[in-house]
Amino acid sequence: MSKKEQGNEGTTKGEAEAAEPVVVKYAIPDLHQSVRGRHAKITVSGGGGGEDTSLAHQGVVSLVIGAMKRHTDDPIVQQTAAGALRNLSLSEDNETAILRMGGMTCLLTALRSFPSHARLQETGCGVLHNLAATAVNKVSLAKEGAVPVAIAAMKAHASDPRVLEAAAGAIWNLAVDEDNKGLVRREG
């Protein structure tokens, strides 16, 4: 089973969707709260009643990307937002919203800005891994520079198995595309 099909606790995507009601919580740091280490929580509940409960529709993706754009100098905000994007990217609706709203650009900027922040690198590469599981995304992610960013994370954190696993997963998914294989060879 791929990472794309797994939820947070090893639950498959199908099993997670079958459970009713669905309650999802994401921490989105607020400007003043992030300085003190507290986070505002957004909870979206739904299930069954025909209403659109996608987090993209509820505006969560926009909130997360907005936090990344407002707090470019704060690696903890970037890490927390990347964690939310990693979870959100398991849904195709959210995946589309992340890419459409510029989330990939924000994420790659954060990874380039804080190369020594291991947990951000791990979490960000997890997002790349999830997004690169879709064939159409492989090309756009490579064009935006995801391959050298993932390779840089592996080199900078060669003794951190969590970063290595996430970055290797991203590179694995990106390298399925023939054009990206050459890029991986050249960059690596």
Short mmCIF file of C-alpha atoms in Angstrom, two decimals:
data_model
loop_
_atom_site.label_atom_id
_atom_site.label_comp_id
_atom_site.label_asym_id
_atom_site.label_seq_id
_atom_site.Cartn_x
_atom_site.Cartn_y
_atom_site.Cartn_z
CA MET A 1 0.00 0.00 0.00
CA SER A 2 1.40 3.42 -0.91
CA LYS A 3 1.69 6.42 1.39
CA LYS A 4 -0.99 8.05 -0.79
CA GLU A 5 -3.45 5.38 0.34
CA GLN A 6 -2.62 5.61 4.05
CA GLY A 7 -4.09 7.92 6.64
CA ASN A 8 -2.28 9.17 9.73
CA GLU A 9 -2.51 5.99 11.82
CA GLY A 10 -1.98 3.45 9.04
CA THR A 11 -5.64 3.42 8.10
CA THR A 12 -6.28 3.12 4.41
CA LYS A 13 -7.94 6.03 2.69
CA GLY A 14 -11.02 3.88 2.01
CA GLU A 15 -11.33 2.80 5.65
CA ALA A 16 -11.01 6.40 6.82
CA GLU A 17 -13.73 7.53 4.41
CA ALA A 18 -16.08 4.71 5.47
CA ALA A 19 -16.12 5.77 9.13
CA GLU A 20 -19.06 8.02 10.06
CA PRO A 21 -19.05 10.79 11.12
CA VAL A 22 -15.82 12.18 9.76
CA VAL A 23 -14.03 14.59 12.09
CA VAL A 24 -10.76 16.13 10.96
CA LYS A 25 -8.62 18.50 13.00
CA TYR A 26 -5.71 20.57 11.73
CA ALA A 27 -3.60 23.04 13.67
CA ILE A 28 -3.08 26.31 11.83
CA PRO A 29 -0.74 28.70 13.57
CA ASP A 30 -1.90 32.25 14.04
CA LEU A 31 0.64 35.11 13.80
CA HIS A 32 0.63 35.97 17.49
CA GLN A 33 -0.08 32.48 18.74
CA SER A 34 2.82 30.88 16.86
CA VAL A 35 5.27 33.07 18.78
CA ARG A 36 3.94 31.61 22.03
CA GLY A 37 3.72 28.10 20.58
CA ARG A 38 -0.08 27.80 20.67
CA HIS A 39 -2.19 26.94 17.66
CA ALA A 40 -5.75 27.64 16.61
CA LYS A 41 -7.66 24.48 15.76
CA ILE A 42 -10.05 24.10 12.89
CA THR A 43 -12.45 21.19 13.03
CA VAL A 44 -14.55 20.14 10.08
CA SER A 45 -17.28 17.62 10.81
CA GLY A 46 -19.53 15.97 8.34
CA GLY A 47 -20.64 12.81 6.75
CA GLY A 48 -23.62 11.36 5.12
CA GLY A 49 -26.00 14.31 4.77
CA GLY A 50 -25.10 15.19 1.18
CA GLU A 51 -23.26 18.36 2.17
CA ASP A 52 -19.81 19.08 0.70
CA THR A 53 -17.42 18.35 3.56
CA SER A 54 -14.19 18.54 1.56
CA LEU A 55 -11.62 20.61 3.38
CA ALA A 56 -10.82 22.45 0.15
CA HIS A 57 -14.45 23.54 -0.03
CA GLN A 58 -14.40 24.53 3.64
CA GLY A 59 -11.43 26.85 3.02
CA VAL A 60 -8.87 24.97 5.10
CA VAL A 61 -6.38 24.63 2.24
CA SER A 62 -6.56 28.39 1.69
CA LEU A 63 -6.00 29.07 5.40
CA VAL A 64 -2.95 26.80 5.52
CA ILE A 65 -1.37 28.32 2.41
CA GLY A 66 -2.19 31.81 3.70
CA ALA A 67 -0.32 31.03 6.93
CA MET A 68 2.70 29.90 4.90
CA LYS A 69 2.64 33.10 2.86
CA ARG A 70 2.31 35.37 5.90
CA HIS A 71 4.99 33.66 7.99
CA THR A 72 7.79 32.92 5.55
CA ASP A 73 10.43 33.62 8.21
CA ASP A 74 9.05 31.19 10.81
CA PRO A 75 10.16 27.56 10.33
CA ILE A 76 7.70 26.28 12.96
CA VAL A 77 4.75 27.80 11.13
CA GLN A 78 6.10 26.36 7.88
CA GLN A 79 6.52 22.91 9.47
CA THR A 80 3.03 22.95 10.96
CA ALA A 81 1.49 24.12 7.69
CA ALA A 82 3.44 21.48 5.78
CA GLY A 83 2.03 18.88 8.16
CA ALA A 84 -1.48 20.06 7.39
CA LEU A 85 -0.72 19.98 3.64
CA ARG A 86 0.66 16.45 3.98
CA ASN A 87 -2.61 15.29 5.51
CA LEU A 88 -4.75 17.35 3.15
CA SER A 89 -2.90 16.03 0.10
CA LEU A 90 -4.36 12.58 0.67
CA SER A 91 -7.63 13.85 -0.86
CA GLU A 92 -7.80 14.51 -4.60
CA ASP A 93 -9.98 17.60 -4.07
CA ASN A 94 -7.51 19.02 -1.59
CA GLU A 95 -4.55 18.03 -3.77
CA THR A 96 -6.00 20.02 -6.66
CA ALA A 97 -6.65 22.99 -4.37
CA ILE A 98 -3.10 22.88 -2.97
CA LEU A 99 -1.62 23.10 -6.45
CA ARG A 100 -4.13 25.66 -7.74
CA MET A 101 -3.62 27.99 -4.75
CA GLY A 102 0.18 27.97 -4.97
CA GLY A 103 0.80 25.61 -2.08
CA MET A 104 3.59 23.80 -3.87
CA THR A 105 5.48 27.05 -4.48
CA CYS A 106 5.09 28.00 -0.80
CA LEU A 107 6.26 24.57 0.31
CA LEU A 108 9.32 24.50 -1.95
CA THR A 109 10.23 28.02 -0.82
CA ALA A 110 10.03 26.91 2.82
CA LEU A 111 12.17 23.83 2.16
CA ARG A 112 14.79 25.95 0.40
CA SER A 113 14.68 28.62 3.12
CA PHE A 114 15.20 26.24 6.06
CA PRO A 115 17.42 23.41 4.77
CA SER A 116 18.74 22.56 8.27
CA HIS A 117 15.28 22.23 9.86
CA ALA A 118 14.92 18.44 9.85
CA ARG A 119 11.25 18.18 10.81
CA LEU A 120 10.24 20.72 8.15
CA GLN A 121 12.28 18.80 5.57
CA GLU A 122 10.66 15.53 6.63
CA THR A 123 7.15 16.93 6.56
CA GLY A 124 7.65 18.86 3.33
CA CYS A 125 9.08 15.84 1.56
CA GLY A 126 6.03 13.92 2.79
CA VAL A 127 3.84 16.42 0.93
CA LEU A 128 5.97 15.98 -2.19
CA HIS A 129 5.64 12.21 -1.84
CA ASN A 130 1.85 12.42 -1.66
CA LEU A 131 1.45 14.90 -4.49
CA ALA A 132 3.88 13.04 -6.77
CA ALA A 133 1.75 9.90 -6.54
CA THR A 134 -0.50 11.37 -9.25
CA ALA A 135 0.86 11.09 -12.80
CA VAL A 136 -0.13 14.60 -13.86
CA ASN A 137 1.58 16.14 -10.83
CA LYS A 138 4.95 14.46 -11.44
CA VAL A 139 5.81 16.77 -14.33
CA SER A 140 4.64 20.00 -12.68
CA LEU A 141 6.44 19.17 -9.42
CA ALA A 142 9.67 18.49 -11.31
CA LYS A 143 9.32 21.78 -13.22
CA GLU A 144 8.92 23.64 -9.91
CA GLY A 145 12.12 22.10 -8.57
CA ALA A 146 10.91 19.31 -6.31
CA VAL A 147 13.67 16.89 -7.34
CA PRO A 148 16.68 18.99 -6.25
CA VAL A 149 14.84 20.02 -3.07
CA ALA A 150 14.23 16.38 -2.07
CA ILE A 151 17.81 15.43 -2.93
CA ALA A 152 19.13 18.38 -0.90
CA ALA A 153 17.05 17.22 2.08
CA MET A 154 18.59 13.74 1.84
CA LYS A 155 22.11 15.15 1.66
CA ALA A 156 21.60 17.63 4.52
CA HIS A 157 20.00 15.01 6.79
CA ALA A 158 21.86 11.86 5.77
CA SER A 159 21.72 10.47 9.32
CA ASP A 160 18.02 11.20 9.92
CA PRO A 161 15.95 8.17 8.88
CA ARG A 162 12.65 10.10 8.94
CA VAL A 163 13.89 12.73 6.49
CA LEU A 164 15.52 10.05 4.34
CA GLU A 165 12.31 8.03 4.17
CA ALA A 166 10.15 11.01 3.22
CA ALA A 167 12.63 12.38 0.66
CA ALA A 168 13.23 8.94 -0.87
CA GLY A 169 9.46 8.46 -1.18
CA ALA A 170 9.16 11.78 -3.00
CA ILE A 171 12.03 10.94 -5.33
CA TRP A 172 10.62 7.46 -5.92
CA ASN A 173 7.24 8.84 -6.98
CA LEU A 174 8.78 11.61 -9.09
CA ALA A 175 11.14 9.18 -10.85
CA VAL A 176 8.29 7.07 -12.18
CA ASP A 177 8.02 9.69 -14.96
CA GLU A 178 10.63 9.00 -17.67
CA ASP A 179 11.69 12.65 -18.02
CA ASN A 180 12.09 12.94 -14.27
CA LYS A 181 14.38 9.87 -14.14
CA GLY A 182 17.00 11.80 -16.09
CA LEU A 183 16.56 14.79 -13.81
CA VAL A 184 17.05 12.59 -10.73
CA ARG A 185 20.25 11.14 -12.28
CA ARG A 186 21.61 14.61 -13.08
CA GLU A 187 20.71 16.13 -9.70
CA GLY A 188 21.70 13.14 -7.55
#
